[in-house]
Amino acid sequence: MDAQSYNAALAELRTVRDAIKKARAELSKLEADRNKRITQLAAYDKAKAERIAPAAGLSVTDVVAVAPALAPDSLAVPVSEPHTQTPNPEVLAPASVDETAHQPQGSVALVASAARAQPSAAAAPAEPSDSATPPPASEARSLASIPEGATGDNWFTHTQGLASTRPNFTQQARSTVFLDTTTGVLVHRQQTHHLDLGNATAANILTAVFHTIPEGVERIYITAGDPWHRDADRYPYLRDAVAAWLNAPIPGWRTDTGRGRDRMAGHFVHARNPVGRYQRENGEQHVEIRSVGEWFDTHGDDPAVIRDAFVLLWQALRRHWSDAVIMGSPSQTGRDLWTRTIPTRGQYAEGFPVLSEELRGLLHATAGQGRNELITPPRVPEQLPQLVEYDRTFAYAKHTWKSPVGTPRRITATTFASWSEKEQMRALYGCGHWQVRVTVPDTWNHVGLLPAPAPGDRAWHYPAEPGTTFTTWAGGPEIHTALTNPITPWKIEILDGILWEDGKPLDDWAKKLKETWTNLTAQAHFQGDPQQARAAHLASRAVRSILLYGIGAFAQRPRMVTGTTPRTAERDVPADAEIIAFDDEHITWHKPTGFSRDPNAHPEWAAAIWSAARAALLTQRHRDDDTYAGALHTEPGTVVAFRTDALYLTQPQNWPYHHQPGDYLLRGHLTGPLPAPTSEEKLLTLRDAGRTVLTTSQEP
C-alpha cells in the first residue's frame, strides 16, 4: 500500500465511523423498544425467560437482567454458597435472624448484619424471613464496597498535604459584556451597541465584539441565540455540533492554554452551556465565551436587564464578602466565596483536610444526587384527575447546617451490632454513609424510600415492591427516614459504614447566601420598576445557582480532559481517549485522568446534603406549624414523579409555605383528566402547561 492508498483508506474509514455513530443512535432506540416489550411479556404469569430469550435474540441471563421476575431457579445463588474473599453482600451474605418479627407495630426494624465480619457464617441455613429470599443473580449494576481488613482500614485517612485553606489573595474581576446573538444587541457597562454577527460563528462574535470594544473584554456572556446550535441538524448529537462550533478555526486566535492563577484552559464541551476559551496568537489577549444559562433561565430578557442582574448580585454579595468577585460560573463563584469563610482561628484554621482518594472514589460511585423518578401506570391511574407541582424553594440551603468533618471512622457490621439501640440511632442520625441490605415491608403500598443501583452509569431507582430485597449505599438521613417513616418501618441490615464527626464547615457560607437570596427576593417583590424587579429576581436565581452548583463542585468527579487534534495528525490522539466529535479540520476527544489534587474536594459534604434533600422529599417537619410535608404524607398512588427538588402529585396539598428554604411552593396546577405521562418529555410538557395555567390564574 502506498501513501495515496493509505490516505484514501483513512477517508473511507472515517465514513464508516460516521455511519457507525448514526447507527448506534438508532440501535439504542431499538434496544430500548426491545426491553420495553420484554418487560410487557414478563407481566404474563406464565412467561418464561427461556421462551423469550430466543425471540429477543438474547441469552436467558440478559433477559433476566431486563425483567428480574423471570429469573429461573437455576439462576438463583444458593444461600449456602461458599464465601469468597470479595463477596457481593447482596448475593452471598447469609440471612440474619429477623429480630423484628415479634416487635410491636411502629418499632424500629434495624438489623446489624455481621456477615462481612464472620465469613464462616456464610454456610448457615437461611431463616424463614422475607429477607432470606436471594435476589436475582444477574444484578444489573453492583456498587463498590470497602475491602476487608487492613486494606480497607487504610482508606480511612486524609490525603497528605492536601487541605482547603483560606486564600491569601484577592480575585481579579473580569471585564464582561452581554450579547444577544439573535438580535446582535451588545451591552457593555451602561452602553448598548448593535453588532452585525453574520452567521454567529465564534470568529464572527470575536471579530464584531473587539471591533466595537477594542480592548479589555475578557468574558462574553451569550444571553440568547445559542449560536453553538446553529448547525445542529448536520450532526447526530448536539455535543458534536457544539464541539464543531467551538473548534472552528479563528484567524489570529487559538484555544486558550491558561494564565496565572487561572488554570482553566481549553474549551468545555457541553450540550447546552458550553465554554469557549480563546487567546490571541500573540498571547496577550484572553477571552471566554459563555452561556448565561449557567446562572439562570432568561426567557428572552434584554441583555441590559441581565447585566443589571449581575450588578445587583455583586452588590448583594459584597455586603457579606468585601472581596467578592463574580467568576465565570456559579460553581467557581460558590467555591471561591466558601474558601473566604474558612475560619482563621480554632480547630480548622489550618484548613479542612481532603479525604483519601479511595474514599473519594467510593463516594463518587455510591452517593447519587437528586431523585429523578417517573411513576407510571399501574402504580398511578391511566388518567390523572390533576397534575400538581410542588417545588422545594432553595432546597439545598436547608441542609447545610450540619456536615461531616474530621477523620472518618469505619463502622463494621460487628461494631454496629455491639452498640445499644440508642447508640445505633445516634450514629444513623449523624453524618454517615452506610452500606445496607434493605427489605421492603410486605404491607408497603407507597413510593420507594432508598436508592438502589439501576442499569447504566450512575443510574438509580427506588424499589417499592413489597418483599423486595436489595443492597445499596445511603446517607444517614435516608436510613433514618426508612426506619422511622410515618407508615411502617423498613428492615435495614447494616453491612458497613463510614462515620464522621458532626461539624459546620458550610454553615457560615450558606447563611450568607441565604441572607443574600432573601434580600434580592424582597427587592424583586417590592421594586416598583418592572425592569429592576426582574433583574432582582434573576439575581436571586443566581444566588440559588451559586449554592446549588457550589455544593456540586465539592463532589469532585474524576477528571475528564478534553482535547483537539488536527485531522492531519490522527496518530497523535491519545491511545486511551474517546473521540466525541470530529469535522473536516479537527478531532475532539476526551479521556479520564482520575482525581486531581483539588484542595477543595469534599464529596462527603455534597453526599450528606443530597441525602438530606432526598429524605426531605419524603417527609419534612414544619415545627412552627406542627405539621409535616412530603411524598409520604400523601395518599398512596398519588405521587406521579420526583424531579430533584420537586414533587408531582394528583391531588393538591395544604402544606405551609413561608418563603423559607425547603418550603414546598405550588408551581403548577393542571386540571384533568390527563393521560399519565410515560416519559420525561411528556412530564415536562405537562409541567410547563401547568405552570402557565397557574401563572395565568394568579394574574390580577
XYZ file of C-alpha atoms in Angstrom, residues 27-509:
483
model
C -29.668 0.866 17.777
C -30.165 2.444 21.202
C -33.786 3.236 20.311
C -34.380 -0.321 19.105
C -32.823 -1.823 22.235
C -34.998 0.364 24.443
C -38.071 -0.790 22.488
C -36.968 -4.439 22.830
C -36.503 -4.102 26.590
C -39.904 -2.484 26.940
C -41.508 -5.414 25.122
C -39.648 -7.914 27.319
C -40.980 -6.154 30.393
C -44.518 -6.313 28.994
C -44.164 -10.051 28.298
C -42.857 -10.601 31.826
C -46.199 -9.398 33.198
C -47.802 -12.623 31.887
C -47.917 -15.042 34.826
C -46.727 -17.994 32.712
C -43.917 -16.122 30.956
C -40.559 -17.913 30.896
C -37.152 -16.413 30.202
C -36.108 -19.404 28.083
C -39.036 -18.760 25.702
C -38.474 -15.011 25.492
C -34.671 -15.190 25.083
C -34.538 -16.613 21.522
C -37.340 -14.289 20.414
C -35.346 -11.322 21.710
C -32.008 -12.585 20.398
C -30.573 -12.541 23.922
C -29.312 -15.047 26.439
C -31.524 -16.102 29.329
C -29.258 -14.140 31.682
C -29.679 -10.968 29.619
C -33.468 -11.356 29.621
C -33.466 -11.781 33.396
C -31.357 -8.613 33.696
C -34.161 -6.708 31.937
C -37.003 -8.485 33.810
C -35.709 -9.927 37.125
C -39.082 -11.558 37.839
C -38.309 -14.081 35.073
C -35.253 -15.493 36.896
C -35.446 -19.315 36.789
C -34.493 -21.304 39.870
C -31.254 -22.412 38.223
C -30.017 -18.823 38.186
C -30.602 -18.201 41.878
C -27.483 -18.248 44.024
C -27.833 -20.726 46.916
C -27.578 -19.163 50.330
C -25.070 -21.836 51.290
C -22.645 -20.865 48.529
C -19.107 -20.535 49.967
C -17.952 -17.070 50.952
C -15.239 -15.607 48.748
C -12.633 -13.022 49.553
C -14.561 -10.142 47.970
C -18.234 -11.050 48.259
C -21.226 -9.211 46.951
C -23.201 -8.944 50.205
C -26.500 -8.891 48.330
C -25.930 -12.362 46.917
C -23.620 -14.099 49.361
C -24.426 -12.674 52.787
C -26.436 -15.063 54.955
C -29.874 -14.152 56.129
C -29.824 -12.646 59.570
C -32.344 -13.620 62.197
C -35.407 -11.418 61.784
C -35.177 -9.553 65.059
C -38.283 -7.549 64.231
C -40.653 -10.479 63.815
C -42.115 -10.133 67.299
C -41.728 -6.380 67.746
C -44.842 -4.239 68.194
C -46.152 -2.125 65.312
C -44.078 1.045 64.830
C -40.876 -0.308 66.298
C -37.566 0.159 64.510
C -36.703 -2.666 62.100
C -32.923 -2.443 62.289
C -30.515 -5.366 61.954
C -26.726 -5.225 62.105
C -25.588 -7.966 59.739
C -22.257 -9.471 60.768
C -21.934 -11.455 57.561
C -18.919 -9.481 56.308
C -17.113 -9.866 59.615
C -17.864 -13.584 60.017
C -17.111 -15.425 56.763
C -17.725 -18.801 58.366
C -21.373 -17.890 58.799
C -21.872 -17.934 55.044
C -22.912 -21.558 55.147
C -25.522 -21.004 57.828
C -29.087 -22.027 56.930
C -31.448 -19.280 55.926
C -34.009 -18.074 58.400
C -37.650 -18.189 57.282
C -37.984 -14.444 56.792
C -38.616 -12.277 53.726
C -35.037 -11.078 53.757
C -33.819 -14.632 53.233
C -35.015 -14.658 49.640
C -31.912 -14.166 47.488
C -32.099 -11.514 44.791
C -31.628 -12.394 41.117
C -28.060 -13.368 40.296
C -27.966 -11.120 37.254
C -27.622 -7.819 39.105
C -27.580 -5.040 36.531
C -25.041 -2.868 38.358
C -23.267 -3.560 41.611
C -21.798 -0.897 43.866
C -18.282 -0.782 45.254
C -17.516 -1.970 48.774
C -14.761 -1.209 51.244
C -12.139 -4.007 51.192
C -11.878 -6.253 54.225
C -9.134 -5.901 56.813
C -6.175 -3.563 56.784
C -6.584 -2.703 53.094
C -9.967 -1.133 53.710
C -8.941 0.379 57.037
C -6.129 2.245 55.264
C -8.737 4.156 53.264
C -9.830 5.990 56.413
C -7.352 8.811 56.329
C -6.714 12.101 54.564
C -4.592 12.860 51.531
C -1.239 14.055 52.780
C -0.514 17.726 52.189
C -3.944 18.499 50.694
C -6.451 20.704 52.517
C -8.904 23.512 51.875
C -7.328 26.735 53.134
C -8.347 30.367 53.160
C -6.870 32.208 50.140
C -4.278 34.918 50.698
C -5.085 36.783 47.501
C -7.976 38.756 46.033
C -9.732 37.526 42.915
C -9.491 39.865 39.945
C -12.727 40.871 38.240
C -13.089 40.248 34.509
C -14.355 42.882 32.093
C -17.649 41.415 30.857
C -20.089 42.103 28.044
C -23.562 40.665 27.422
C -24.558 39.686 23.889
C -27.844 38.559 22.338
C -26.755 36.701 19.201
C -30.316 36.712 17.842
C -30.672 40.497 17.739
C -26.985 41.462 17.817
C -27.539 43.687 20.884
C -24.374 44.060 22.981
C -24.334 45.676 26.428
C -21.018 46.854 27.879
C -21.218 48.695 31.166
C -24.114 51.101 30.611
C -23.766 51.338 26.836
C -25.758 49.404 24.236
C -24.349 48.533 20.795
C -25.812 46.766 17.761
C -23.487 44.301 16.048
C -23.568 42.533 12.710
C -22.757 38.948 13.666
C -23.243 37.284 10.279
C -23.950 33.611 10.982
C -22.718 33.983 14.587
C -19.664 31.767 14.455
C -17.103 32.182 17.230
C -14.947 34.053 14.705
C -17.816 36.423 13.842
C -18.527 37.098 17.507
C -14.917 37.810 18.460
C -14.372 39.988 15.395
C -17.534 42.046 15.991
C -17.045 42.440 19.750
C -13.402 43.511 19.545
C -14.144 45.840 16.639
C -16.724 47.600 18.830
C -14.766 47.417 22.104
C -11.107 47.153 21.056
C -9.568 46.438 24.455
C -10.328 44.952 27.824
C -13.121 42.442 27.165
C -12.327 39.154 28.921
C -15.737 37.472 29.131
C -18.640 37.395 26.690
C -21.932 36.133 28.093
C -24.368 34.925 25.450
C -27.831 35.879 26.705
C -29.872 34.429 23.835
C -29.462 32.741 20.484
C -27.377 29.655 21.406
C -25.058 30.156 18.402
C -23.339 26.793 19.057
C -26.591 25.081 17.978
C -26.824 26.788 14.574
C -25.700 23.683 12.649
C -27.220 21.089 14.978
C -29.138 19.450 12.101
C -25.850 18.434 10.474
C -24.732 16.309 13.432
C -26.119 13.157 15.042
C -25.564 14.565 18.537
C -25.861 18.071 19.942
C -22.424 17.796 21.555
C -20.934 17.237 18.099
C -22.437 20.494 16.855
C -21.177 22.352 19.936
C -17.671 20.904 19.590
C -17.528 21.849 15.911
C -18.599 25.422 16.728
C -16.018 25.785 19.495
C -13.170 24.298 17.465
C -13.773 26.100 14.175
C -10.563 27.955 13.194
C -10.439 31.669 14.004
C -7.779 33.765 12.256
C -5.488 35.349 14.817
C -6.834 33.259 17.719
C -6.158 29.852 19.222
C -7.506 27.766 22.103
C -6.544 29.260 25.477
C -3.836 27.474 27.452
C -4.470 29.232 30.790
C -2.738 32.006 32.646
C -1.609 32.998 36.123
C -3.732 31.552 38.922
C -6.483 30.688 36.429
C -5.834 27.080 35.475
C -8.966 26.866 33.331
C -7.786 26.145 29.820
C -9.263 24.618 26.709
C -12.900 24.527 25.671
C -15.624 22.933 27.776
C -17.922 20.931 25.518
C -21.449 20.902 26.965
C -24.647 20.373 25.006
C -26.432 23.397 26.499
C -23.931 25.611 28.294
C -20.500 25.254 26.668
C -17.477 27.435 27.360
C -15.137 28.595 24.629
C -11.725 29.827 25.795
C -9.550 31.692 23.302
C -6.369 33.726 23.277
C -4.660 35.896 20.682
C -1.881 34.306 18.724
C 0.488 36.772 20.401
C -0.796 35.519 23.777
C -1.670 38.959 25.198
C -5.471 38.792 24.979
C -7.581 36.099 26.704
C -11.359 35.848 26.370
C -14.056 33.293 27.088
C -17.492 32.892 25.544
C -20.064 31.508 27.980
C -23.794 30.961 28.250
C -25.687 32.959 30.846
C -27.873 29.853 31.117
C -25.344 28.546 33.648
C -26.771 31.098 36.075
C -30.499 31.280 35.358
C -33.181 30.925 32.685
C -33.635 34.219 30.887
C -36.888 33.716 28.930
C -35.830 36.312 26.364
C -34.736 39.048 28.776
C -32.908 42.025 27.306
C -29.105 41.969 27.766
C -29.374 45.219 29.747
C -31.667 43.552 32.306
C -29.270 40.628 32.587
C -26.338 42.970 33.146
C -28.341 44.732 35.861
C -28.965 41.334 37.473
C -25.221 40.665 37.697
C -24.613 44.149 39.126
C -27.282 43.575 41.798
C -25.811 40.154 42.533
C -22.326 41.611 43.010
C -23.618 44.406 45.234
C -25.605 41.966 47.391
C -22.657 39.599 47.799
C -20.369 42.494 48.749
C -22.487 43.078 51.857
C -21.182 39.761 53.198
C -17.841 39.398 51.379
C -15.905 42.598 50.954
C -13.711 40.919 48.322
C -16.493 39.095 46.452
C -15.934 38.667 42.714
C -18.356 37.076 40.280
C -16.408 34.443 38.419
C -17.285 32.706 35.169
C -19.670 30.099 36.571
C -21.820 29.700 39.695
C -19.752 26.721 40.853
C -16.467 28.672 40.609
C -18.045 31.614 42.412
C -19.550 29.410 45.105
C -16.337 27.626 45.966
C -14.306 30.840 45.920
C -16.744 32.509 48.323
C -16.707 29.444 50.560
C -12.914 29.485 50.868
C -13.249 33.029 52.183
C -15.357 31.742 55.097
C -12.747 29.193 56.266
C -12.046 30.142 59.900
C -8.805 31.871 60.812
C -8.937 30.551 64.384
C -9.952 27.313 66.020
C -9.711 23.656 65.080
C -9.796 24.145 61.303
C -7.772 27.334 60.994
C -5.197 25.282 59.078
C -7.884 24.160 56.647
C -10.188 21.205 56.052
C -8.219 18.082 55.032
C -9.217 16.198 51.873
C -10.224 12.538 52.144
C -8.112 9.730 50.722
C -8.561 9.158 47.009
C -10.073 5.741 47.748
C -12.880 7.174 49.896
C -13.500 9.960 47.395
C -13.810 7.332 44.677
C -16.218 5.296 46.799
C -18.413 8.315 47.477
C -18.377 9.215 43.791
C -19.596 5.718 42.899
C -22.147 5.260 45.678
C -23.630 8.692 46.511
C -26.163 9.886 43.954
C -27.512 13.410 43.651
C -31.167 14.359 43.122
C -34.012 11.870 42.946
C -35.461 11.744 39.434
C -38.195 9.152 39.088
C -41.300 8.898 36.924
C -44.010 6.605 38.313
C -46.200 5.136 35.591
C -49.411 3.052 35.449
C -50.485 0.799 37.067
C -48.841 2.450 40.099
C -50.750 5.629 39.198
C -54.062 5.912 37.293
C -54.047 5.797 33.491
C -55.988 9.067 33.614
C -54.821 11.584 36.212
C -57.521 13.722 37.838
C -54.981 16.571 38.174
C -51.261 17.220 37.977
C -49.981 19.439 40.779
C -46.329 20.507 41.015
C -44.680 21.417 44.316
C -41.090 22.667 44.281
C -38.924 22.941 47.401
C -37.722 26.548 47.442
C -33.909 26.929 47.591
C -33.916 23.366 48.922
C -30.220 22.612 49.444
C -29.831 25.714 51.601
C -31.921 23.990 54.274
C -29.466 21.106 54.632
C -26.113 22.842 55.125
C -26.318 23.338 58.910
C -24.523 20.066 59.646
C -21.754 18.394 57.626
C -19.141 15.663 58.200
C -15.723 16.744 59.476
C -12.667 15.120 60.992
C -11.059 11.783 60.261
C -13.744 9.260 59.238
C -14.230 6.022 61.169
C -15.102 2.670 59.699
C -18.132 1.103 61.379
C -18.232 -2.598 60.558
C -21.337 -4.731 60.997
C -19.814 -6.261 64.116
C -19.077 -2.877 65.655
C -22.557 -1.597 64.871
C -24.164 -4.729 66.348
C -22.243 -4.245 69.593
C -23.824 -0.833 70.188
C -27.011 -0.141 72.092
C -30.102 0.865 70.148
C -29.624 4.446 71.322
C -26.036 4.490 70.042
C -27.129 2.968 66.730
C -29.834 5.572 66.154
C -27.468 8.395 67.146
C -24.963 7.150 64.558
C -27.603 6.900 61.835
C -28.829 10.384 62.658
C -25.261 11.695 62.442
C -23.003 12.265 59.453
C -22.514 8.849 57.910
C -22.601 6.875 54.697
C -23.817 3.287 55.051
C -23.758 0.083 53.066
C -27.026 -1.656 53.835
C -29.209 -4.577 52.864
C -32.799 -3.384 52.599
C -36.096 -5.257 52.618
C -39.348 -3.544 51.603
C -42.158 -4.447 54.069
C -44.783 -6.940 52.896
C -47.547 -4.394 53.505
C -45.865 -1.489 51.709
C -48.077 0.369 49.203
C -46.300 3.704 48.712
C -43.208 5.060 46.919
C -39.717 3.634 47.361
C -37.548 5.151 50.082
C -33.939 4.205 49.325
C -31.912 4.423 46.093
C -30.696 1.203 44.509
C -28.285 0.867 41.574
C -30.027 0.608 38.220
C -28.643 -0.275 34.781
C -26.476 2.497 33.381
C -23.640 4.618 34.664
C -24.590 6.349 37.942
C -28.271 5.460 37.448
C -30.576 4.829 40.412
C -34.082 3.583 41.015
C -36.235 3.275 44.130
C -37.649 -0.219 44.707
C -41.135 -0.213 46.267
C -42.457 -3.725 45.554
C -43.315 -5.481 48.844
C -40.748 -8.097 49.828
C -38.017 -6.748 47.523
C -34.503 -7.066 48.940
C -31.509 -5.137 47.634
C -28.080 -3.934 48.715
C -27.086 -0.295 48.376
C -25.304 2.663 49.965
C -27.267 5.526 51.511
C -26.740 8.518 53.761
C -27.846 8.728 57.360
C -30.911 10.952 56.697
C -32.371 8.412 54.266
C -31.648 5.440 56.517
C -33.217 7.277 59.437
C -36.285 8.076 57.305
C -36.666 4.440 56.208
C -36.599 3.320 59.853
C -38.908 5.999 61.281
C -41.221 6.850 58.360
C -44.890 7.572 59.211
C -46.253 4.424 57.506
C -44.233 1.397 58.622
C -40.505 0.868 59.275
C -38.360 -0.847 56.671
C -35.902 -3.579 57.563
C -32.306 -2.335 57.337
C -29.241 -4.540 57.768
C -26.006 -2.627 58.315
C -23.164 -4.205 56.325
C -20.532 -1.479 56.604
C -20.319 2.232 57.165
C -18.340 5.465 57.266
C -18.970 7.804 60.200
C -17.674 11.341 60.719
C -17.964 13.899 63.478
C -20.722 16.471 63.084
C -19.444 19.901 62.062
C -20.456 23.177 60.414
C -17.953 23.856 57.612
C -20.665 25.194 55.283
C -22.929 26.941 57.776
C -21.446 30.456 57.597
C -21.205 30.325 53.800
